[in-house]
PDB file of C-alpha atoms in Angstrom:
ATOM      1  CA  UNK A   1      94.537  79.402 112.459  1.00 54.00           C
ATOM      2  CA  UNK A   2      98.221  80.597 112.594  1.00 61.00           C
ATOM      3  CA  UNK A   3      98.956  83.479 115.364  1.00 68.00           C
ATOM      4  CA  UNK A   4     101.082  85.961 113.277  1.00 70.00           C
ATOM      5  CA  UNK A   5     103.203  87.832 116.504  1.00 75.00           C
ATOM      6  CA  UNK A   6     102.528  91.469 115.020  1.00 75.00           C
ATOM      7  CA  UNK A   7     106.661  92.418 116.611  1.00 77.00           C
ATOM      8  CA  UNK A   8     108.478  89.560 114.998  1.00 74.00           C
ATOM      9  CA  UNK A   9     107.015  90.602 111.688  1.00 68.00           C
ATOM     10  CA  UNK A  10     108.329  94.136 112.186  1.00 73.00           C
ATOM     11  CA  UNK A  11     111.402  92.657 112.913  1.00 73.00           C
ATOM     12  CA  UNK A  12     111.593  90.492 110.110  1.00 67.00           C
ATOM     13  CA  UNK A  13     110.091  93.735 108.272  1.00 65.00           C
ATOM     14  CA  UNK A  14     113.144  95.890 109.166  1.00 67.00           C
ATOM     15  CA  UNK A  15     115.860  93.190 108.434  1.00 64.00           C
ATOM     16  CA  UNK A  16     114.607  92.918 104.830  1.00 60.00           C
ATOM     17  CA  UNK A  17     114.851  96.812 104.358  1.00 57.00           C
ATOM     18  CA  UNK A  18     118.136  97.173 105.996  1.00 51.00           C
ATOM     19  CA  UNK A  19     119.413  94.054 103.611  1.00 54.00           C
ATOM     20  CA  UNK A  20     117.700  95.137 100.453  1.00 55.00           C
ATOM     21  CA  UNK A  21     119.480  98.775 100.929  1.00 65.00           C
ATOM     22  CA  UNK A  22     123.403  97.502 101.386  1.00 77.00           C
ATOM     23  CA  UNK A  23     125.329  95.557  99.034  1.00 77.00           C
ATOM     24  CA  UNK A  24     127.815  93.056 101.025  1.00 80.00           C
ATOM     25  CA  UNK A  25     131.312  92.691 100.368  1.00 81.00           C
ATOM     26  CA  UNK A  26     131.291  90.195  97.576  1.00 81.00           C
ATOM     27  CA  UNK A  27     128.839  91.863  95.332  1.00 80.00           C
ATOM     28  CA  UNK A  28     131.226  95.164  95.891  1.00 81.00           C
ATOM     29  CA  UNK A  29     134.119  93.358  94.694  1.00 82.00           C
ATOM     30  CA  UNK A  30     132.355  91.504  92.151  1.00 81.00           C
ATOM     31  CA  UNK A  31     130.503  94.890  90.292  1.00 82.00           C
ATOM     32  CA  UNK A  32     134.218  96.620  90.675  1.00 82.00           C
ATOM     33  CA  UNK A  33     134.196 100.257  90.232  1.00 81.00           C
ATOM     34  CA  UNK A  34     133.449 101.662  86.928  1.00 86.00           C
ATOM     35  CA  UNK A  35     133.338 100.651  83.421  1.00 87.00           C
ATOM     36  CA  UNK A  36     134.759 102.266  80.995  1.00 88.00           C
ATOM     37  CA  UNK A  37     133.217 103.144  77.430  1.00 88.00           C
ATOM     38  CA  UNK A  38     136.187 104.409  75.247  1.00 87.00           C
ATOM     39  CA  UNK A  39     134.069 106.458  72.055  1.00 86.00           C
ATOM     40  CA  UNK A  40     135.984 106.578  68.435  1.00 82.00           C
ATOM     41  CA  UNK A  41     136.224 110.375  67.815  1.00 84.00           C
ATOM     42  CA  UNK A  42     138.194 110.085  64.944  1.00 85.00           C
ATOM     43  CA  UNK A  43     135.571 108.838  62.662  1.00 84.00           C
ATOM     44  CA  UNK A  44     132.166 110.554  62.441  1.00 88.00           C
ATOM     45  CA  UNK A  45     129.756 107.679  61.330  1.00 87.00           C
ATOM     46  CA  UNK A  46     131.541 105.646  64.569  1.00 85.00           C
ATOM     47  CA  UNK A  47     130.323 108.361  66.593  1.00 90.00           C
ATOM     48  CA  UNK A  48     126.954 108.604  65.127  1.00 92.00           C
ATOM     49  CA  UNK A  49     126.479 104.484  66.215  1.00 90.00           C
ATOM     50  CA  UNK A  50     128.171 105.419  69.732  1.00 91.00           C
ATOM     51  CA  UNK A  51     125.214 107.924  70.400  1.00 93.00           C
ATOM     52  CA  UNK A  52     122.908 105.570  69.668  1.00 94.00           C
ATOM     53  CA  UNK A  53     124.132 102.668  71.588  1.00 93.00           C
ATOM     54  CA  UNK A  54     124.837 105.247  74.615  1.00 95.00           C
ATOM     55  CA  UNK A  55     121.377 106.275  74.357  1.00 96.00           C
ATOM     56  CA  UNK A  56     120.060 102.871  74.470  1.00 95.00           C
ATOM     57  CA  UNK A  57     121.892 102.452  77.221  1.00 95.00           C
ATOM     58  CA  UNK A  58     120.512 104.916  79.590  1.00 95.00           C
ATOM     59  CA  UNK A  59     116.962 103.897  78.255  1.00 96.00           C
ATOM     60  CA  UNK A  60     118.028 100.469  79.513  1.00 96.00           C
ATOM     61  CA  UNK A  61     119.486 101.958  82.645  1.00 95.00           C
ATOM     62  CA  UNK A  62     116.673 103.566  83.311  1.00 96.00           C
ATOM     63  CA  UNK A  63     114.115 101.390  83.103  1.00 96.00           C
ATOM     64  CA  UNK A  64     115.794  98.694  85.436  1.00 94.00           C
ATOM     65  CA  UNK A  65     116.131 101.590  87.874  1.00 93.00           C
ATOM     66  CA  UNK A  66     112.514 101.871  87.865  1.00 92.00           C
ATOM     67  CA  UNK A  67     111.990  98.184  88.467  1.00 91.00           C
ATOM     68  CA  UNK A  68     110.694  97.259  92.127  1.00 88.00           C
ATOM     69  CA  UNK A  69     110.637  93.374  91.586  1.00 89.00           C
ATOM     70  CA  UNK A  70     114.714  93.427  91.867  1.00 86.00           C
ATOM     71  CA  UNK A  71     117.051  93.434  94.583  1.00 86.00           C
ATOM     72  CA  UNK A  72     119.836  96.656  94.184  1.00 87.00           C
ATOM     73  CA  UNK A  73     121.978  94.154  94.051  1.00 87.00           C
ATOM     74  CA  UNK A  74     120.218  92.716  91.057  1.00 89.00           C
ATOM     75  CA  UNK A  75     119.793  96.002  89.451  1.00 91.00           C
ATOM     76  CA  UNK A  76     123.204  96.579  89.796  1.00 91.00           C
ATOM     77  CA  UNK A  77     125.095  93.753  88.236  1.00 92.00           C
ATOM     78  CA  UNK A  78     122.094  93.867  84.898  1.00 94.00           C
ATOM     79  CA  UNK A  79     123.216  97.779  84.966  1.00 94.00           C
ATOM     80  CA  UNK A  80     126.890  96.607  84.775  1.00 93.00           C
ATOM     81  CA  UNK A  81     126.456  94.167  82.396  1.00 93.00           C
ATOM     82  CA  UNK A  82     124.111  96.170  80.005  1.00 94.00           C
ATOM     83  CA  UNK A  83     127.191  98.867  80.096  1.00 94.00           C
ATOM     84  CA  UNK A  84     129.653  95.958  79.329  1.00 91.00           C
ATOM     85  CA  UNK A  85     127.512  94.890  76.515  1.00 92.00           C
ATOM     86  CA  UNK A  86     127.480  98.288  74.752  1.00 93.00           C
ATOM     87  CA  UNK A  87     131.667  98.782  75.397  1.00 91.00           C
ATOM     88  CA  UNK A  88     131.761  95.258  74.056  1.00 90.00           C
ATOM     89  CA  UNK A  89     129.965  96.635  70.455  1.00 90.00           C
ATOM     90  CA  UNK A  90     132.099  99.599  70.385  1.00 89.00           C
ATOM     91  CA  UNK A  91     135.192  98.154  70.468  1.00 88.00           C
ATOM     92  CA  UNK A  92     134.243  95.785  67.471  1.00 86.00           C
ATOM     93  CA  UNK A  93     132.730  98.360  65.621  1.00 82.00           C
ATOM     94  CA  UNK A  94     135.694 100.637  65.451  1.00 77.00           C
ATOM     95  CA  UNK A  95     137.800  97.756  64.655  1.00 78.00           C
ATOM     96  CA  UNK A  96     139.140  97.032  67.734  1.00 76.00           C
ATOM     97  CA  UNK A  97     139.353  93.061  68.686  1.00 73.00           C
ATOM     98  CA  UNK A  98     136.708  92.213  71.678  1.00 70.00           C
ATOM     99  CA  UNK A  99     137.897  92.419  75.441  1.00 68.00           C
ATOM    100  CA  UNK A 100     138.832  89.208  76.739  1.00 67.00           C
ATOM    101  CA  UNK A 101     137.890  88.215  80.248  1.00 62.00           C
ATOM    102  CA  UNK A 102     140.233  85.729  82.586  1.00 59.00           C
ATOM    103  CA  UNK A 103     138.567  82.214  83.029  1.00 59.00           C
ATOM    104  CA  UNK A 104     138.224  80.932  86.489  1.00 53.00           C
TER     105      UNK A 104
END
């Protein structure tokens, strides 16, 4: 039978907590700042689409939030790239060609 040393395992305990709460320097620079959403309010069925996609969006945003089987790391980047999605959709939809992103 395997002696589980009841101090190590808070140890081990803590370290996970202290990880799961801090993002390191890479995922900071990776997730950037902000994204910005640019809305069309100039043309009235444009913005009727935008409120739908924006409130898709913070159903989506919410819902990962909830999730406790990710990192907040995790939740983080699928946040992000949900948000890039939706800018993505309005910038074709109001005629505007898609971003482009640099290749590495």
């Amino acid at each position: 039978m395997v002696q589980i040393d009841v101090e190590q395992w808070d140890a081990v305990r803590k370290a996970r907590k202290i990880e799961a709460g801090e993002l390191t320097e890479a995922e900071r620079a990776l997730l950037g700042r902000a994204v910005r959403i640019e809305l069309p309010v100039t043309d009235l069925p444009g913005m009727k689409q935008a409120a739908d996609m924006l409130i898709g969006l913070g159903t989506q945003i919410k819902f990962i939030a909830e999730r406790e089987d990710m990192t907040k790391a995790e939740k983080l980047f699928a946040m992000r790239s949900y948000a890039n999605s939706v800018r993505d959709r309005l910038r074709v939809s109001s005629g505007r060609p898609k971003r482009t992103y640099d290749k590495f």
